Amino acid sequence: MHDGHAARQVVDIITGSWQSQALYAAVALEIPDHIAAGHTTDAALATATGSGTDGITRLMRLLLAMGVFGRSPEHGYELTPVSEVLRADSDSSMRDMIQLYGEEFHTAWGAVVPAVRTGSSGFEHALGTSIHAYLASDPGAGAKFQRAMNAGNVFFPDVLDAFDFSHCRTVMDVAGGSGQFLSMILRAHPHLHGVLLDLPHMIPVAHDHLDAAVGPDRYEAVEGDVFASVPEGADAYLLSRVLQDWDDDRSVTLLSNIRKALPENGRLLVVERVIPEEGAPELLPLLYDLHLLMAAGGRGRTLDGYGDVLTAAGLRLESVHPLALETTLLVAAAA
């Protein structure tokens, strides 16, 4: 007997990428910004985006049904809470994240079969280079990637409630990217001094953000390879969504370097998505686990998995704190 429910479920799953690409098209064509500027009809949006009216009508019909936009007889197309965060001038804009997911990451997912077969990066299969080499060599790619990652960092403020920084003097963000995580902590705790450690191509990006966010006297940005060594001198070390990009051997190497630098009363703060126990309802960590394979050849881990790499590096998992968007703060100390 034909199972109509199963068939519908298959269709809903397989067309999910069409919805994400429609959202990407809205951002790439800057439709939320055009609507905010008063272009609220199909004809006006077609002119503003340099598109044909028929294509815009059909795209907007889908986006209306998805709840991305609204429409009224008096005013035409209107922004919803979803499309408000797609505007370029929104304080919490997610447009850079959507562009990265709709372009590079969408291409990487096209290589899902060879990535699963080989256990290596879909990005590399699809684009012929690793994501790390791409970010280091392509002009502007590192900054674009960091803007995209920052758009998904709504869980950062939860760390301030989960960990007491009052006893620290210096905080080091290891592989800290643009420094958004570090700057949030420094703004919340004016007594702290910050250090950001990352590869040379990320240092100008970090300077731009940190100078504007906290001022040049509150931090220093240091060039370095975290797999070679991590400087001493901090009371708390931050590692936000870094271990997810690396296999266990490389992760243990990095964690061992932090352990060598960590004072006996210091703490390591690891922010990652933890894969839930089998049967748990959370789908997002499982989606991101496979996405990590597509993007960088990385992997998510269970709580036991993170405990294993911490233990192998001479660290012990001290406490676990749930954050927003199924993200977790793991606090580790010297074993």
mmCIF file of C-alpha atoms in Angstrom:
data_model
loop_
_atom_site.group_PDB
_atom_site.id
_atom_site.type_symbol
_atom_site.label_atom_id
_atom_site.label_comp_id
_atom_site.label_asym_id
_atom_site.label_seq_id
_atom_site.Cartn_x
_atom_site.Cartn_y
_atom_site.Cartn_z
ATOM 1 C CA MET A 1 0.000 0.000 0.000
ATOM 2 C CA HIS A 2 1.264 3.492 -0.845
ATOM 3 C CA ASP A 3 2.022 5.480 2.312
ATOM 4 C CA GLY A 4 0.926 9.031 1.576
ATOM 5 C CA HIS A 5 2.278 10.355 4.866
ATOM 6 C CA ALA A 6 5.737 8.946 4.170
ATOM 7 C CA ALA A 7 5.719 10.345 0.645
ATOM 8 C CA ARG A 8 4.748 13.778 1.950
ATOM 9 C CA GLN A 9 7.514 13.622 4.549
ATOM 10 C CA VAL A 10 10.058 12.795 1.839
ATOM 11 C CA VAL A 11 8.858 15.690 -0.332
ATOM 12 C CA ASP A 12 8.980 18.125 2.611
ATOM 13 C CA ILE A 13 12.544 17.070 3.435
ATOM 14 C CA ILE A 14 13.902 17.092 -0.115
ATOM 15 C CA THR A 15 12.453 20.540 -0.908
ATOM 16 C CA GLY A 16 13.850 22.090 2.257
ATOM 17 C CA SER A 17 16.904 23.356 0.384
ATOM 18 C CA TRP A 18 14.606 25.208 -2.017
ATOM 19 C CA GLN A 19 13.301 27.277 0.879
ATOM 20 C CA SER A 20 16.812 28.105 2.074
ATOM 21 C CA GLN A 21 17.858 29.136 -1.443
ATOM 22 C CA ALA A 22 14.747 31.306 -1.809
ATOM 23 C CA LEU A 23 15.767 33.055 1.411
ATOM 24 C CA TYR A 24 19.281 33.435 0.017
ATOM 25 C CA ALA A 25 17.853 34.978 -3.164
ATOM 26 C CA ALA A 26 15.944 37.538 -1.090
ATOM 27 C CA VAL A 27 19.163 38.568 0.639
ATOM 28 C CA ALA A 28 21.306 38.525 -2.510
ATOM 29 C CA LEU A 29 18.748 40.786 -4.240
ATOM 30 C CA GLU A 30 18.535 42.985 -1.105
ATOM 31 C CA ILE A 31 14.748 42.688 -1.097
ATOM 32 C CA PRO A 32 14.336 43.448 2.645
ATOM 33 C CA ASP A 33 16.287 46.688 2.205
ATOM 34 C CA HIS A 34 14.285 47.647 -0.872
ATOM 35 C CA ILE A 35 10.980 47.053 0.941
ATOM 36 C CA ALA A 36 12.223 49.139 3.875
ATOM 37 C CA ALA A 37 13.002 51.898 1.354
ATOM 38 C CA GLY A 38 9.419 51.859 0.070
ATOM 39 C CA HIS A 39 9.594 49.496 -2.911
ATOM 40 C CA THR A 40 6.565 47.433 -1.903
ATOM 41 C CA THR A 41 5.106 46.114 -5.182
ATOM 42 C CA ASP A 42 6.342 43.453 -7.585
ATOM 43 C CA ALA A 43 7.001 46.060 -10.256
ATOM 44 C CA ALA A 44 8.915 48.319 -7.880
ATOM 45 C CA LEU A 45 11.002 45.417 -6.548
ATOM 46 C CA ALA A 46 11.722 44.244 -10.082
ATOM 47 C CA THR A 47 13.067 47.691 -10.978
ATOM 48 C CA ALA A 48 15.056 48.041 -7.747
ATOM 49 C CA THR A 49 16.672 44.605 -8.093
ATOM 50 C CA GLY A 50 17.194 44.673 -11.858
ATOM 51 C CA SER A 51 14.964 41.618 -12.227
ATOM 52 C CA GLY A 52 12.010 40.541 -14.311
ATOM 53 C CA THR A 53 8.612 41.091 -12.699
ATOM 54 C CA ASP A 54 7.550 37.481 -13.252
ATOM 55 C CA GLY A 55 10.520 36.072 -11.325
ATOM 56 C CA ILE A 56 10.013 38.515 -8.466
ATOM 57 C CA THR A 57 6.296 37.717 -8.263
ATOM 58 C CA ARG A 58 6.979 34.005 -8.004
ATOM 59 C CA LEU A 59 9.814 34.401 -5.489
ATOM 60 C CA MET A 60 7.767 36.728 -3.288
ATOM 61 C CA ARG A 61 4.758 34.395 -3.422
ATOM 62 C CA LEU A 62 6.885 31.664 -1.860
ATOM 63 C CA LEU A 63 8.521 33.983 0.674
ATOM 64 C CA LEU A 64 5.077 35.235 1.751
ATOM 65 C CA ALA A 65 3.965 31.655 2.360
ATOM 66 C CA MET A 66 7.146 31.021 4.355
ATOM 67 C CA GLY A 67 6.435 34.022 6.588
ATOM 68 C CA VAL A 68 9.532 35.931 5.506
ATOM 69 C CA PHE A 69 7.422 38.882 4.317
ATOM 70 C CA GLY A 70 3.881 40.071 4.843
ATOM 71 C CA ARG A 71 1.557 42.024 2.568
ATOM 72 C CA SER A 72 -1.395 44.325 3.073
ATOM 73 C CA PRO A 73 -3.843 45.792 0.525
ATOM 74 C CA GLU A 74 -2.942 49.329 1.593
ATOM 75 C CA HIS A 75 0.838 49.154 1.806
ATOM 76 C CA GLY A 76 1.926 46.212 -0.328
ATOM 77 C CA TYR A 77 4.827 44.081 0.869
ATOM 78 C CA GLU A 78 5.841 44.539 4.504
ATOM 79 C CA LEU A 79 8.713 43.350 6.658
ATOM 80 C CA THR A 80 8.174 40.693 9.315
ATOM 81 C CA PRO A 81 10.458 39.914 12.295
ATOM 82 C CA VAL A 82 12.214 37.409 10.010
ATOM 83 C CA SER A 83 12.960 39.885 7.225
ATOM 84 C CA GLU A 84 13.910 42.611 9.723
ATOM 85 C CA VAL A 85 17.030 40.598 10.623
ATOM 86 C CA LEU A 86 17.847 40.260 6.919
ATOM 87 C CA ARG A 87 18.336 44.013 6.468
ATOM 88 C CA ALA A 88 21.894 45.238 5.998
ATOM 89 C CA ASP A 89 21.470 47.962 8.629
ATOM 90 C CA SER A 90 19.996 45.697 11.325
ATOM 91 C CA ASP A 91 22.052 45.493 14.521
ATOM 92 C CA SER A 92 21.423 41.744 14.532
ATOM 93 C CA SER A 93 21.599 41.255 10.757
ATOM 94 C CA MET A 94 21.980 37.676 9.541
ATOM 95 C CA ARG A 95 22.479 38.556 5.869
ATOM 96 C CA ASP A 96 26.198 37.653 5.829
ATOM 97 C CA MET A 97 25.413 34.275 7.361
ATOM 98 C CA ILE A 98 22.735 33.634 4.745
ATOM 99 C CA GLN A 99 25.058 34.622 1.895
ATOM 100 C CA LEU A 100 27.789 32.257 3.114
ATOM 101 C CA TYR A 101 25.294 29.415 3.549
ATOM 102 C CA GLY A 102 23.664 30.150 0.191
ATOM 103 C CA GLU A 103 26.945 30.318 -1.733
ATOM 104 C CA GLU A 104 30.056 28.505 -0.451
ATOM 105 C CA PHE A 105 28.308 26.161 1.975
ATOM 106 C CA HIS A 106 25.552 25.345 -0.522
ATOM 107 C CA THR A 107 28.244 24.361 -3.017
ATOM 108 C CA ALA A 108 30.036 22.263 -0.377
ATOM 109 C CA TRP A 109 26.830 20.355 0.421
ATOM 110 C CA GLY A 110 26.637 19.417 -3.261
ATOM 111 C CA ALA A 111 29.539 17.064 -2.513
ATOM 112 C CA VAL A 112 27.752 15.323 0.368
ATOM 113 C CA VAL A 113 28.144 11.815 -1.130
ATOM 114 C CA PRO A 114 31.959 11.879 -1.632
ATOM 115 C CA ALA A 115 32.336 13.626 1.752
ATOM 116 C CA VAL A 116 30.382 10.897 3.540
ATOM 117 C CA ARG A 117 32.178 8.146 1.628
ATOM 118 C CA THR A 118 35.656 9.462 2.422
ATOM 119 C CA GLY A 119 35.053 11.275 5.723
ATOM 120 C CA SER A 120 36.756 14.344 4.275
ATOM 121 C CA SER A 121 35.593 17.893 3.608
ATOM 122 C CA GLY A 122 32.762 18.450 1.143
ATOM 123 C CA PHE A 123 34.125 21.979 0.657
ATOM 124 C CA GLU A 124 37.405 20.537 -0.567
ATOM 125 C CA HIS A 125 35.674 18.042 -2.880
ATOM 126 C CA ALA A 126 33.505 20.787 -4.384
ATOM 127 C CA LEU A 127 35.865 23.757 -4.533
ATOM 128 C CA GLY A 128 39.262 22.064 -4.777
ATOM 129 C CA THR A 129 40.712 23.672 -1.643
ATOM 130 C CA SER A 130 40.192 23.499 2.097
ATOM 131 C CA ILE A 131 38.066 26.138 3.772
ATOM 132 C CA HIS A 132 41.071 27.243 5.842
ATOM 133 C CA ALA A 133 43.208 27.781 2.720
ATOM 134 C CA TYR A 134 40.298 29.533 1.013
ATOM 135 C CA LEU A 135 39.809 31.944 3.920
ATOM 136 C CA ALA A 136 43.524 32.691 4.093
ATOM 137 C CA SER A 137 44.011 33.271 0.345
ATOM 138 C CA ASP A 138 40.793 34.790 -0.986
ATOM 139 C CA PRO A 139 40.667 38.581 -0.478
ATOM 140 C CA GLY A 140 37.889 39.488 1.905
ATOM 141 C CA ALA A 141 36.858 35.874 2.532
ATOM 142 C CA GLY A 142 38.080 35.849 6.133
ATOM 143 C CA ALA A 143 36.133 38.980 7.009
ATOM 144 C CA LYS A 144 33.028 37.671 5.236
ATOM 145 C CA PHE A 145 33.276 34.364 7.093
ATOM 146 C CA GLN A 146 33.633 36.114 10.446
ATOM 147 C CA ARG A 147 30.643 38.370 9.764
ATOM 148 C CA ALA A 148 28.634 35.254 8.941
ATOM 149 C CA MET A 149 29.735 33.481 12.112
ATOM 150 C CA ASN A 150 29.026 36.568 14.208
ATOM 151 C CA ALA A 151 25.448 36.619 12.914
ATOM 152 C CA GLY A 152 24.843 33.273 14.602
ATOM 153 C CA ASN A 153 26.441 34.213 17.918
ATOM 154 C CA VAL A 154 23.240 34.988 19.829
ATOM 155 C CA PHE A 155 24.398 32.588 22.548
ATOM 156 C CA PHE A 156 27.457 34.675 23.517
ATOM 157 C CA PRO A 157 25.685 36.756 26.229
ATOM 158 C CA ASP A 158 24.640 33.542 28.011
ATOM 159 C CA VAL A 159 28.317 32.883 28.786
ATOM 160 C CA LEU A 160 28.375 35.973 31.012
ATOM 161 C CA ASP A 161 25.675 34.415 33.189
ATOM 162 C CA ALA A 162 27.295 30.966 33.195
ATOM 163 C CA PHE A 163 30.859 31.903 34.184
ATOM 164 C CA ASP A 164 32.191 34.350 36.782
ATOM 165 C CA PHE A 165 34.962 36.467 35.237
ATOM 166 C CA SER A 166 35.366 38.692 38.316
ATOM 167 C CA HIS A 167 38.401 36.740 39.555
ATOM 168 C CA CYS A 168 40.225 36.971 36.215
ATOM 169 C CA ARG A 169 42.647 39.667 35.113
ATOM 170 C CA THR A 170 43.466 38.563 31.546
ATOM 171 C CA VAL A 171 41.314 36.589 29.105
ATOM 172 C CA MET A 172 42.744 35.062 25.907
ATOM 173 C CA ASP A 173 40.517 34.171 22.943
ATOM 174 C CA VAL A 174 42.308 31.333 21.127
ATOM 175 C CA ALA A 175 41.637 31.378 17.374
ATOM 176 C CA GLY A 176 39.391 34.316 18.235
ATOM 177 C CA GLY A 177 38.551 35.507 14.727
ATOM 178 C CA SER A 178 37.146 39.026 14.635
ATOM 179 C CA GLY A 179 37.113 39.292 18.435
ATOM 180 C CA GLN A 180 33.362 39.623 18.920
ATOM 181 C CA PHE A 181 33.290 37.091 21.769
ATOM 182 C CA LEU A 182 36.271 38.745 23.461
ATOM 183 C CA SER A 183 34.856 42.251 23.079
ATOM 184 C CA MET A 184 31.542 41.230 24.640
ATOM 185 C CA ILE A 185 33.368 39.911 27.710
ATOM 186 C CA LEU A 186 35.618 42.982 27.947
ATOM 187 C CA ARG A 187 32.639 45.360 27.740
ATOM 188 C CA ALA A 188 30.862 43.463 30.510
ATOM 189 C CA HIS A 189 33.975 43.410 32.740
ATOM 190 C CA PRO A 190 35.929 46.691 32.497
ATOM 191 C CA HIS A 191 38.700 45.349 34.768
ATOM 192 C CA LEU A 192 39.730 42.691 32.230
ATOM 193 C CA HIS A 193 42.505 42.855 29.664
ATOM 194 C CA GLY A 194 42.038 40.813 26.501
ATOM 195 C CA VAL A 195 44.390 38.920 24.200
ATOM 196 C CA LEU A 196 43.271 37.603 20.809
ATOM 197 C CA LEU A 197 45.348 34.878 19.159
ATOM 198 C CA ASP A 198 44.849 33.971 15.502
ATOM 199 C CA LEU A 199 46.537 33.554 12.134
ATOM 200 C CA PRO A 200 48.038 36.633 10.428
ATOM 201 C CA HIS A 201 45.206 37.164 7.918
ATOM 202 C CA MET A 202 42.676 37.538 10.767
ATOM 203 C CA ILE A 203 44.595 40.103 12.830
ATOM 204 C CA PRO A 204 43.512 43.179 10.772
ATOM 205 C CA VAL A 205 39.881 42.023 11.033
ATOM 206 C CA ALA A 206 40.250 41.691 14.809
ATOM 207 C CA HIS A 207 41.893 45.120 15.123
ATOM 208 C CA ASP A 208 39.046 46.752 13.195
ATOM 209 C CA HIS A 209 36.404 45.260 15.471
ATOM 210 C CA LEU A 210 38.186 45.504 18.827
ATOM 211 C CA ASP A 211 39.416 49.073 18.324
ATOM 212 C CA ALA A 212 35.830 50.176 17.707
ATOM 213 C CA ALA A 213 34.245 47.948 20.368
ATOM 214 C CA VAL A 214 36.561 48.398 23.361
ATOM 215 C CA GLY A 215 39.460 50.646 22.336
ATOM 216 C CA PRO A 216 43.107 49.766 21.617
ATOM 217 C CA ASP A 217 44.183 49.993 25.271
ATOM 218 C CA ARG A 218 41.969 47.087 26.411
ATOM 219 C CA TYR A 219 43.521 44.305 24.331
ATOM 220 C CA GLU A 220 46.352 43.020 22.186
ATOM 221 C CA ALA A 221 46.076 40.907 19.047
ATOM 222 C CA VAL A 222 48.807 38.298 18.611
ATOM 223 C CA GLU A 223 49.732 36.362 15.483
ATOM 224 C CA GLY A 224 50.295 32.675 16.038
ATOM 225 C CA ASP A 225 49.587 29.081 15.075
ATOM 226 C CA VAL A 226 47.518 27.548 17.869
ATOM 227 C CA PHE A 227 48.736 24.060 16.874
ATOM 228 C CA ALA A 228 52.346 25.129 17.513
ATOM 229 C CA SER A 229 51.937 26.937 20.840
ATOM 230 C CA VAL A 230 49.613 29.114 22.913
ATOM 231 C CA PRO A 231 51.076 32.006 24.951
ATOM 232 C CA GLU A 232 50.980 31.983 28.734
ATOM 233 C CA GLY A 233 49.693 34.873 30.818
ATOM 234 C CA ALA A 234 45.899 34.517 30.882
ATOM 235 C CA ASP A 235 43.625 33.415 33.715
ATOM 236 C CA ALA A 236 40.886 32.228 31.352
ATOM 237 C CA TYR A 237 41.282 30.857 27.840
ATOM 238 C CA LEU A 238 38.367 30.943 25.378
ATOM 239 C CA LEU A 239 37.852 28.396 22.610
ATOM 240 C CA SER A 240 34.621 29.120 20.758
ATOM 241 C CA ARG A 241 33.563 26.743 17.966
ATOM 242 C CA VAL A 242 37.143 25.758 17.155
ATOM 243 C CA LEU A 243 37.376 22.092 18.160
ATOM 244 C CA GLN A 244 34.437 21.343 15.848
ATOM 245 C CA ASP A 245 36.696 21.971 12.840
ATOM 246 C CA TRP A 246 39.319 19.369 13.760
ATOM 247 C CA ASP A 247 39.674 15.642 14.322
ATOM 248 C CA ASP A 248 40.568 14.217 17.722
ATOM 249 C CA ASP A 249 44.351 14.202 17.176
ATOM 250 C CA ARG A 250 44.505 17.847 16.153
ATOM 251 C CA SER A 251 42.068 18.824 18.898
ATOM 252 C CA VAL A 252 44.244 17.118 21.524
ATOM 253 C CA THR A 253 47.307 18.936 20.153
ATOM 254 C CA LEU A 254 45.542 22.296 20.469
ATOM 255 C CA LEU A 255 44.139 21.516 23.921
ATOM 256 C CA SER A 256 47.564 20.309 25.103
ATOM 257 C CA ASN A 257 49.072 23.654 24.054
ATOM 258 C CA ILE A 258 46.423 25.464 26.089
ATOM 259 C CA ARG A 259 47.058 23.123 29.043
ATOM 260 C CA LYS A 260 50.767 24.057 28.967
ATOM 261 C CA ALA A 261 49.841 27.745 29.133
ATOM 262 C CA LEU A 262 47.023 27.382 31.679
ATOM 263 C CA PRO A 263 47.845 28.422 35.267
ATOM 264 C CA GLU A 264 46.865 25.932 37.971
ATOM 265 C CA ASN A 265 43.871 28.034 39.007
ATOM 266 C CA GLY A 266 42.989 28.991 35.416
ATOM 267 C CA ARG A 267 40.029 27.833 33.383
ATOM 268 C CA LEU A 268 39.380 26.931 29.748
ATOM 269 C CA LEU A 269 35.960 27.882 28.355
ATOM 270 C CA VAL A 270 34.897 25.762 25.379
ATOM 271 C CA VAL A 271 31.774 26.774 23.423
ATOM 272 C CA GLU A 272 30.433 24.087 21.092
ATOM 273 C CA ARG A 273 27.270 22.304 20.021
ATOM 274 C CA VAL A 274 27.140 18.975 21.843
ATOM 275 C CA ILE A 275 25.535 16.039 20.053
ATOM 276 C CA PRO A 276 22.613 14.907 22.241
ATOM 277 C CA GLU A 277 21.919 11.384 23.409
ATOM 278 C CA GLU A 278 20.221 9.195 20.811
ATOM 279 C CA GLY A 279 16.476 9.800 20.753
ATOM 280 C CA ALA A 280 16.732 13.397 22.001
ATOM 281 C CA PRO A 281 14.480 15.814 20.083
ATOM 282 C CA GLU A 282 17.170 18.376 19.208
ATOM 283 C CA LEU A 283 17.896 18.210 15.475
ATOM 284 C CA LEU A 284 20.143 21.286 15.146
ATOM 285 C CA PRO A 285 23.316 19.758 16.660
ATOM 286 C CA LEU A 286 22.941 16.758 14.338
ATOM 287 C CA LEU A 287 22.507 19.022 11.314
ATOM 288 C CA TYR A 288 25.592 21.014 12.283
ATOM 289 C CA ASP A 289 27.596 17.836 12.853
ATOM 290 C CA LEU A 290 27.098 16.818 9.216
ATOM 291 C CA HIS A 291 27.554 20.425 8.084
ATOM 292 C CA LEU A 292 30.964 20.450 9.774
ATOM 293 C CA LEU A 293 31.957 17.512 7.578
ATOM 294 C CA MET A 294 30.783 19.438 4.519
ATOM 295 C CA ALA A 295 32.480 22.706 5.499
ATOM 296 C CA ALA A 296 35.802 21.751 7.023
ATOM 297 C CA GLY A 297 35.998 17.998 7.469
ATOM 298 C CA GLY A 298 35.221 18.669 11.128
ATOM 299 C CA ARG A 299 32.884 16.965 13.550
ATOM 300 C CA GLY A 300 30.513 17.466 16.426
ATOM 301 C CA ARG A 301 31.016 15.420 19.590
ATOM 302 C CA THR A 302 28.946 14.006 22.384
ATOM 303 C CA LEU A 303 29.631 15.195 25.917
ATOM 304 C CA ASP A 304 31.714 12.054 26.447
ATOM 305 C CA GLY A 305 33.585 12.820 23.226
ATOM 306 C CA TYR A 306 34.568 16.278 24.458
ATOM 307 C CA GLY A 307 35.493 14.770 27.818
ATOM 308 C CA ASP A 308 37.806 12.311 26.062
ATOM 309 C CA VAL A 309 39.809 14.947 24.152
ATOM 310 C CA LEU A 310 40.023 17.163 27.245
ATOM 311 C CA THR A 311 41.282 14.235 29.343
ATOM 312 C CA ALA A 312 43.836 13.271 26.688
ATOM 313 C CA ALA A 313 45.221 16.827 26.889
ATOM 314 C CA GLY A 314 45.589 16.805 30.671
ATOM 315 C CA LEU A 315 42.373 18.698 31.384
ATOM 316 C CA ARG A 316 39.205 17.765 33.271
ATOM 317 C CA LEU A 317 35.664 18.795 32.500
ATOM 318 C CA GLU A 318 34.514 20.788 35.517
ATOM 319 C CA SER A 319 31.022 22.004 34.565
ATOM 320 C CA VAL A 320 28.522 22.084 31.703
ATOM 321 C CA HIS A 321 26.172 25.004 30.982
ATOM 322 C CA PRO A 322 23.431 25.077 28.307
ATOM 323 C CA LEU A 323 23.344 28.193 26.100
ATOM 324 C CA ALA A 324 20.945 29.451 23.420
ATOM 325 C CA LEU A 325 20.529 27.687 20.049
ATOM 326 C CA GLU A 326 21.415 24.263 21.496
ATOM 327 C CA THR A 327 24.949 25.490 22.247
ATOM 328 C CA THR A 328 26.897 24.464 25.346
ATOM 329 C CA LEU A 329 29.613 26.001 27.506
ATOM 330 C CA LEU A 330 32.126 23.455 28.806
ATOM 331 C CA VAL A 331 34.387 24.724 31.612
ATOM 332 C CA ALA A 332 37.635 22.795 32.021
ATOM 333 C CA ALA A 333 40.491 22.967 34.519
ATOM 334 C CA ALA A 334 43.913 21.354 34.819
ATOM 335 C CA ALA A 335 43.584 17.663 35.684
#
